[in-house]
CSV table of C-alpha atoms (C1' of nucleotides) in Angstrom, one decimal:
chain,number,residue,atom,x,y,z
A,1,MET,CA,93.5,104.1,96.9
A,2,SER,CA,95.0,107.2,98.3
A,3,THR,CA,95.2,110.0,95.7
A,4,ASP,CA,98.7,111.5,97.0
A,5,GLN,CA,101.2,111.4,94.2
A,6,LEU,CA,103.7,108.8,96.4
A,7,SER,CA,100.7,106.6,96.7
A,8,VAL,CA,99.6,106.6,93.4
A,9,THR,CA,103.3,105.9,92.0
A,10,PHE,CA,103.8,103.0,94.2
A,11,ALA,CA,100.5,101.3,93.7
A,12,ALA,CA,101.2,101.6,90.0
A,13,LEU,CA,104.6,99.7,90.7
A,14,ALA,CA,102.7,97.5,92.9
A,15,ASP,CA,102.0,95.1,89.7
A,16,PRO,CA,104.5,92.9,88.1
A,17,THR,CA,103.0,93.6,84.5
A,18,ARG,CA,103.3,97.1,84.8
A,19,ARG,CA,107.0,96.7,85.8
A,20,ALA,CA,107.5,94.4,83.2
A,21,ILE,CA,106.2,97.4,80.9
A,22,LEU,CA,108.3,99.8,82.1
A,23,ALA,CA,111.5,97.5,82.0
A,24,HIS,CA,110.4,97.1,78.2
A,25,LEU,CA,110.0,101.3,77.7
A,26,ALA,CA,113.4,101.6,79.2
A,27,GLN,CA,114.5,100.4,76.0
A,28,GLY,CA,112.8,102.6,74.0
A,29,GLU,CA,109.3,104.0,73.0
A,30,ALA,CA,106.7,101.1,72.1
A,31,SER,CA,102.8,100.4,71.0
A,32,VAL,CA,100.7,98.9,73.0
A,33,THR,CA,100.3,95.8,70.8
A,34,GLU,CA,104.1,95.4,71.5
A,35,LEU,CA,104.0,96.2,75.3
A,36,ALA,CA,101.3,93.3,75.2
A,37,GLN,CA,102.8,90.7,73.3
A,38,PRO,CA,104.8,89.4,76.3
A,39,PHE,CA,101.7,88.6,78.4
A,40,ALA,CA,98.8,86.0,78.6
A,41,MET,CA,96.2,88.8,78.8
A,42,SER,CA,93.9,90.4,76.6
A,43,LEU,CA,94.6,94.0,75.1
A,44,PRO,CA,91.9,95.8,77.0
A,45,ALA,CA,93.6,94.6,80.3
A,46,ILE,CA,97.0,95.8,79.0
A,47,SER,CA,95.2,99.1,78.0
A,48,LYS,CA,94.2,99.8,81.5
A,49,HIS,CA,97.7,98.8,83.1
A,50,LEU,CA,98.7,101.6,81.0
A,51,LYS,CA,96.2,104.0,82.2
A,52,VAL,CA,97.3,103.4,85.6
A,53,LEU,CA,100.8,104.1,84.8
A,54,GLU,CA,99.6,107.1,82.8
A,55,ARG,CA,97.6,108.6,85.7
A,56,ALA,CA,100.6,108.0,87.8
A,57,GLY,CA,102.9,110.2,85.3
A,58,LEU,CA,105.3,107.1,84.6
A,59,VAL,CA,104.1,106.6,81.3
A,60,THR,CA,103.3,109.4,78.3
A,61,ARG,CA,101.7,108.8,75.2
A,62,SER,CA,101.6,110.1,71.5
A,63,ARG,CA,99.9,109.6,68.6
A,64,GLU,CA,101.0,108.5,65.2
A,65,ALA,CA,98.6,107.3,62.9
A,66,GLN,CA,96.5,104.3,64.7
A,67,TRP,CA,99.3,103.8,67.1
A,68,ARG,CA,99.5,105.3,70.4
A,69,PRO,CA,103.4,105.1,71.3
A,70,CYS,CA,104.3,104.8,75.1
A,71,ARG,CA,107.2,106.5,76.4
A,72,LEU,CA,108.8,106.0,79.9
A,73,GLU,CA,108.8,109.2,82.2
A,74,ALA,CA,111.1,108.8,85.0
A,75,GLU,CA,110.2,112.1,87.4
A,76,PRO,CA,107.7,109.8,89.5
A,77,LEU,CA,110.7,107.3,90.1
A,78,LYS,CA,112.9,110.2,91.1
A,79,ASP,CA,110.2,110.9,93.9
A,80,VAL,CA,110.4,107.4,95.1
A,81,ASP,CA,114.4,107.5,94.9
A,82,HIS,CA,114.1,110.7,96.9
A,83,TRP,CA,111.6,109.4,99.6
A,84,LEU,CA,114.0,106.5,100.3
A,85,THR,CA,116.7,108.5,100.8
A,86,GLN,CA,115.5,109.2,104.4
A,87,TYR,CA,115.7,105.0,105.1
A,88,ARG,CA,119.0,104.8,103.5
A,89,GLN,CA,121.2,104.9,106.6
A,90,PHE,CA,119.1,102.0,107.7
A,91,TRP,CA,120.9,99.4,105.0
A,92,GLU,CA,123.8,101.6,104.8
A,93,GLN,CA,125.0,101.5,108.5
A,94,SER,CA,126.3,98.1,108.6
A,95,PHE,CA,130.0,99.2,108.5
A,96,ASP,CA,129.8,102.0,111.0
A,97,ARG,CA,127.7,100.7,114.1
A,98,LEU,CA,126.8,104.3,115.3
A,99,ASP,CA,123.6,104.8,113.9
A,100,ASP,CA,122.8,101.1,115.0
A,101,TYR,CA,123.8,102.2,118.7
A,102,LEU,CA,121.6,105.3,118.6
A,103,GLN,CA,118.6,103.6,117.3
A,104,GLU,CA,118.9,101.1,120.1
A,105,LEU,CA,119.4,103.9,122.8
A,106,GLN,CA,116.0,105.5,121.1
A,107,ALA,CA,114.6,102.4,121.8
A,108,GLU,CA,115.6,102.0,125.7
A,109,GLU,CA,114.3,105.5,126.2
A,110,LYS,CA,110.8,105.0,124.6
A,111,LYS,CA,110.6,101.9,126.9
A,112,LYS,CA,111.8,103.5,130.2
A,113,GLY,CA,108.9,106.4,129.4
A,114,ARG,CA,106.4,104.1,129.0
A,115,LYS,CA,107.3,102.1,132.0
A,116,HIS,CA,107.2,105.4,133.9
A,117,LYS,CA,103.9,106.2,132.8
A,118,THR,CA,102.2,103.0,133.5
B,1,MET,CA,97.3,91.8,94.8
B,2,SER,CA,100.4,89.9,93.3
B,3,THR,CA,102.4,87.9,95.9
B,4,ASP,CA,105.8,88.4,94.6
B,5,GLN,CA,108.0,90.4,97.3
B,6,LEU,CA,108.6,93.7,95.2
B,7,SER,CA,104.7,93.8,94.5
B,8,VAL,CA,104.0,93.1,98.0
B,9,THR,CA,106.6,95.7,99.1
B,10,PHE,CA,104.8,98.7,96.9
B,11,ALA,CA,101.3,97.7,97.8
B,12,ALA,CA,102.4,98.2,101.5
B,13,LEU,CA,104.1,101.9,100.5
B,14,ALA,CA,100.9,102.7,98.5
B,15,ASP,CA,99.2,104.1,101.5
B,16,PRO,CA,100.2,107.6,103.5
B,17,THR,CA,99.2,106.2,106.8
B,18,ARG,CA,101.5,103.1,106.3
B,19,ARG,CA,104.2,105.2,105.2
B,20,ALA,CA,103.8,108.1,108.4
B,21,ILE,CA,104.0,105.0,110.2
B,22,LEU,CA,107.4,104.0,108.9
B,23,ALA,CA,108.6,107.0,109.4
B,24,HIS,CA,107.7,107.1,113.0
B,25,LEU,CA,109.4,104.0,113.2
B,26,ALA,CA,112.8,105.7,111.8
B,27,GLN,CA,113.0,107.3,115.3
B,28,GLY,CA,112.9,104.0,117.1
B,29,GLU,CA,110.6,101.2,118.2
B,30,ALA,CA,107.3,102.1,119.0
B,31,SER,CA,104.0,100.2,120.5
B,32,VAL,CA,100.8,100.1,118.0
B,33,THR,CA,98.8,103.0,120.2
B,34,GLU,CA,102.0,104.8,120.2
B,35,LEU,CA,102.0,104.4,116.4
B,36,ALA,CA,98.0,104.8,116.3
B,37,GLN,CA,98.0,108.3,118.0
B,38,PRO,CA,98.6,110.6,114.9
B,39,PHE,CA,95.6,109.3,113.0
B,40,ALA,CA,92.0,109.9,113.1
B,41,MET,CA,91.5,106.0,112.8
B,42,SER,CA,90.2,103.1,115.0
B,43,LEU,CA,93.1,100.8,116.6
B,44,PRO,CA,91.8,97.7,114.3
B,45,ALA,CA,92.9,99.9,111.3
B,46,ILE,CA,95.8,100.7,112.6
B,47,SER,CA,96.5,96.7,113.6
B,48,LYS,CA,95.5,96.1,110.0
B,49,HIS,CA,98.3,98.4,108.4
B,50,LEU,CA,100.7,97.0,110.8
B,51,LYS,CA,99.8,93.4,109.5
B,52,VAL,CA,100.3,94.8,106.0
B,53,LEU,CA,104.0,96.2,106.8
B,54,GLU,CA,104.8,92.8,108.4
B,55,ARG,CA,103.6,90.8,105.6
B,56,ALA,CA,105.8,92.8,103.4
B,57,GLY,CA,108.8,92.6,105.9
B,58,LEU,CA,108.9,96.2,106.5
B,59,VAL,CA,108.2,95.7,110.2
B,60,THR,CA,108.9,92.8,112.9
B,61,ARG,CA,107.3,92.8,116.4
B,62,SER,CA,108.6,91.5,119.4
B,63,ARG,CA,106.6,91.1,123.0
B,64,GLU,CA,107.1,93.2,126.2
B,65,ALA,CA,104.4,92.5,128.5
B,66,GLN,CA,100.8,93.6,126.7
B,67,TRP,CA,102.7,95.6,124.1
B,68,ARG,CA,104.1,94.6,120.5
B,69,PRO,CA,107.0,96.9,120.0
B,70,CYS,CA,107.1,97.6,116.5
B,71,ARG,CA,110.6,97.4,114.8
B,72,LEU,CA,111.6,99.2,111.0
B,73,GLU,CA,113.2,96.9,109.0
B,74,ALA,CA,114.6,98.1,105.8
B,75,GLU,CA,115.5,95.0,103.7
B,76,PRO,CA,112.6,95.5,101.2
B,77,LEU,CA,113.7,99.2,100.8
B,78,LYS,CA,116.9,98.1,99.9
B,79,ASP,CA,115.2,96.0,97.1
B,80,VAL,CA,113.1,98.8,96.2
B,81,ASP,CA,116.5,101.2,96.1
B,82,HIS,CA,118.3,98.1,94.1
B,83,TRP,CA,115.1,97.8,91.6
B,84,LEU,CA,114.9,101.6,91.1
B,85,THR,CA,118.8,101.7,89.7
B,86,GLN,CA,117.8,100.4,86.4
B,87,TYR,CA,115.9,103.4,86.1
B,88,ARG,CA,118.1,105.9,87.8
B,89,GLN,CA,120.2,106.9,84.3
B,90,PHE,CA,116.7,108.3,83.2
B,91,TRP,CA,117.1,111.1,85.5
B,92,GLU,CA,120.9,111.3,85.8
B,93,GLN,CA,121.4,111.9,82.2
B,94,SER,CA,120.5,115.3,82.1
B,95,PHE,CA,124.1,116.6,82.1
B,96,ASP,CA,125.5,114.2,79.6
B,97,ARG,CA,123.0,113.8,76.3
B,98,LEU,CA,124.3,110.8,75.2
B,99,ASP,CA,121.7,108.3,76.6
B,100,ASP,CA,119.1,110.7,75.6
B,101,TYR,CA,120.2,110.6,72.2
B,102,LEU,CA,120.7,106.5,72.3
B,103,GLN,CA,117.2,106.5,73.3
B,104,GLU,CA,115.7,108.3,70.9
B,105,LEU,CA,118.0,106.3,68.4
B,106,GLN,CA,116.4,103.3,69.4
B,107,ALA,CA,112.8,104.7,69.3
B,108,GLU,CA,113.2,106.1,65.7
B,109,GLU,CA,114.8,102.3,64.9
B,110,LYS,CA,111.4,100.7,66.4
B,111,LYS,CA,109.2,103.0,64.4
B,112,LYS,CA,111.1,102.2,61.1
B,113,GLY,CA,110.6,98.4,62.0
B,114,ARG,CA,106.7,98.8,62.3
B,115,LYS,CA,106.4,100.9,59.1
B,116,HIS,CA,108.4,98.1,56.9
B,117,LYS,CA,106.3,95.5,58.7
B,118,THR,CA,103.2,97.3,57.4
C,1,DA,C1',89.8,86.9,141.5
C,2,DG,C1',88.2,91.2,139.3
C,3,DT,C1',89.7,95.5,137.0
C,4,DA,C1',92.4,98.1,133.8
C,5,DT,C1',95.5,98.6,129.7
C,6,DG,C1',96.9,97.2,125.1
C,7,DT,C1',96.1,94.5,121.1
C,8,DT,C1',93.8,91.2,118.1
C,9,DT,C1',89.8,89.1,115.9
C,10,DA,C1',84.9,88.7,113.7
C,11,DA,C1',81.7,90.4,110.9
C,12,DC,C1',80.3,93.5,108.2
C,13,DC,C1',80.3,97.4,104.7
C,14,DT,C1',81.7,99.9,100.5
C,15,DA,C1',84.8,101.2,97.0
C,16,DA,C1',88.5,99.7,94.1
C,17,DT,C1',91.3,96.6,91.2
C,18,DA,C1',92.1,93.3,87.9
C,19,DG,C1',90.6,90.7,84.7
C,20,DT,C1',86.9,89.2,80.9
C,21,DT,C1',84.3,89.6,76.3
C,22,DA,C1',81.8,92.1,73.0
C,23,DA,C1',81.5,96.5,70.6
C,24,DT,C1',83.0,100.9,69.3
C,25,DT,C1',86.2,104.5,67.4
C,26,DA,C1',90.0,105.9,64.9
C,27,DA,C1',93.5,105.7,61.0
C,28,DC,C1',95.3,103.6,57.0
C,29,DT,C1',95.2,100.3,52.6
C,30,DG,C1',93.4,99.1,48.2
D,1,DC,C1',83.5,102.6,50.1
D,2,DA,C1',84.9,98.1,52.3
D,3,DG,C1',88.3,96.0,54.8
D,4,DT,C1',91.9,95.6,58.4
D,5,DT,C1',94.8,97.0,62.1
D,6,DA,C1',95.7,99.5,66.9
D,7,DA,C1',93.5,100.9,70.8
D,8,DT,C1',89.9,102.3,73.6
D,9,DT,C1',85.3,101.9,76.1
D,10,DA,C1',81.3,99.6,77.8
D,11,DA,C1',79.5,96.0,80.6
D,12,DC,C1',80.1,92.4,83.9
D,13,DT,C1',82.5,89.4,87.3
D,14,DA,C1',85.2,88.0,91.5
D,15,DT,C1',88.5,89.6,94.8
D,16,DT,C1',90.6,92.6,97.8
D,17,DA,C1',91.5,96.6,100.6
D,18,DG,C1',90.5,99.9,103.9
D,19,DG,C1',87.4,101.0,107.0
D,20,DT,C1',83.8,100.4,110.9
D,21,DT,C1',82.0,98.4,115.9
D,22,DA,C1',81.8,94.9,119.3
D,23,DA,C1',83.3,91.3,121.3
D,24,DA,C1',87.4,88.5,122.6
D,25,DC,C1',92.3,87.9,124.2
D,26,DA,C1',96.7,88.8,126.9
D,27,DT,C1',98.9,90.5,130.4
D,28,DA,C1',99.7,93.1,134.5
D,29,DC,C1',98.1,95.6,138.9
D,30,DT,C1',95.9,95.5,143.6
DNA sequence: AGTATGTTTAACCTAATAGTTAATTAACTG
DNA sequence: CAGTTAATTAACTATTAGGTTAAACATACT
């Protein structure tokens, strides 16, 4: 796996168990066993998933007696949201065909360029 | 890897080479060799990356002589954007402390519940 | 037909993921 | 101190990811 922040975040999100854990944490803090409860999966497996989320900065943990309460951290998700902005035009253009037209124009340019070279 | 659509999309995005390819395609269609050019990587490697993007629905390809022009498809990114909405409150709440307060309240509830059980 | 260009497939390697069970650590309880 | 609860670590397994080189395939050009 790549080690840049965005790659680590996307990789962490690429698992339904981990996304379900985040959804749970969106309701507030929770302990590891609480988070594990909905899954047909051993506790160590959940522990590993939490470590992945933690490495991605999506979860932080405190200590409280023998519990490690987990808490959602949204910062990496904000980064994903920001990364997405460069593509928003591609699904928001439907009501305004200009961007679409510009894209096709560029595609045409490319095609012509290639043919000249060949 | 999980096979649900969102997992496949996130997994596809979890690689800087593939994200760079998407960024390139945001400028318009491109052939495989054109896409490969910026990378110190063999053509088959790029071909594999494209297959991953294609499986995720982020790229479609047509045929034109011996070229397979690749085109960006934004639909899966739109899905990611939609998935993100359930977390937007967590980074947009800064100017309005109410959500924050509610979250802490919930965390407190959880804590109390646990202590009663134990 | 033969050659050049663009792309994919095959076969292989290495490292990382996602899971398991069993053992260990940590903290509280009686 | 002995026992219980919460969570992690260790050791192992199977699968997948991401890369390589060499060979094959597809189309166009002369």
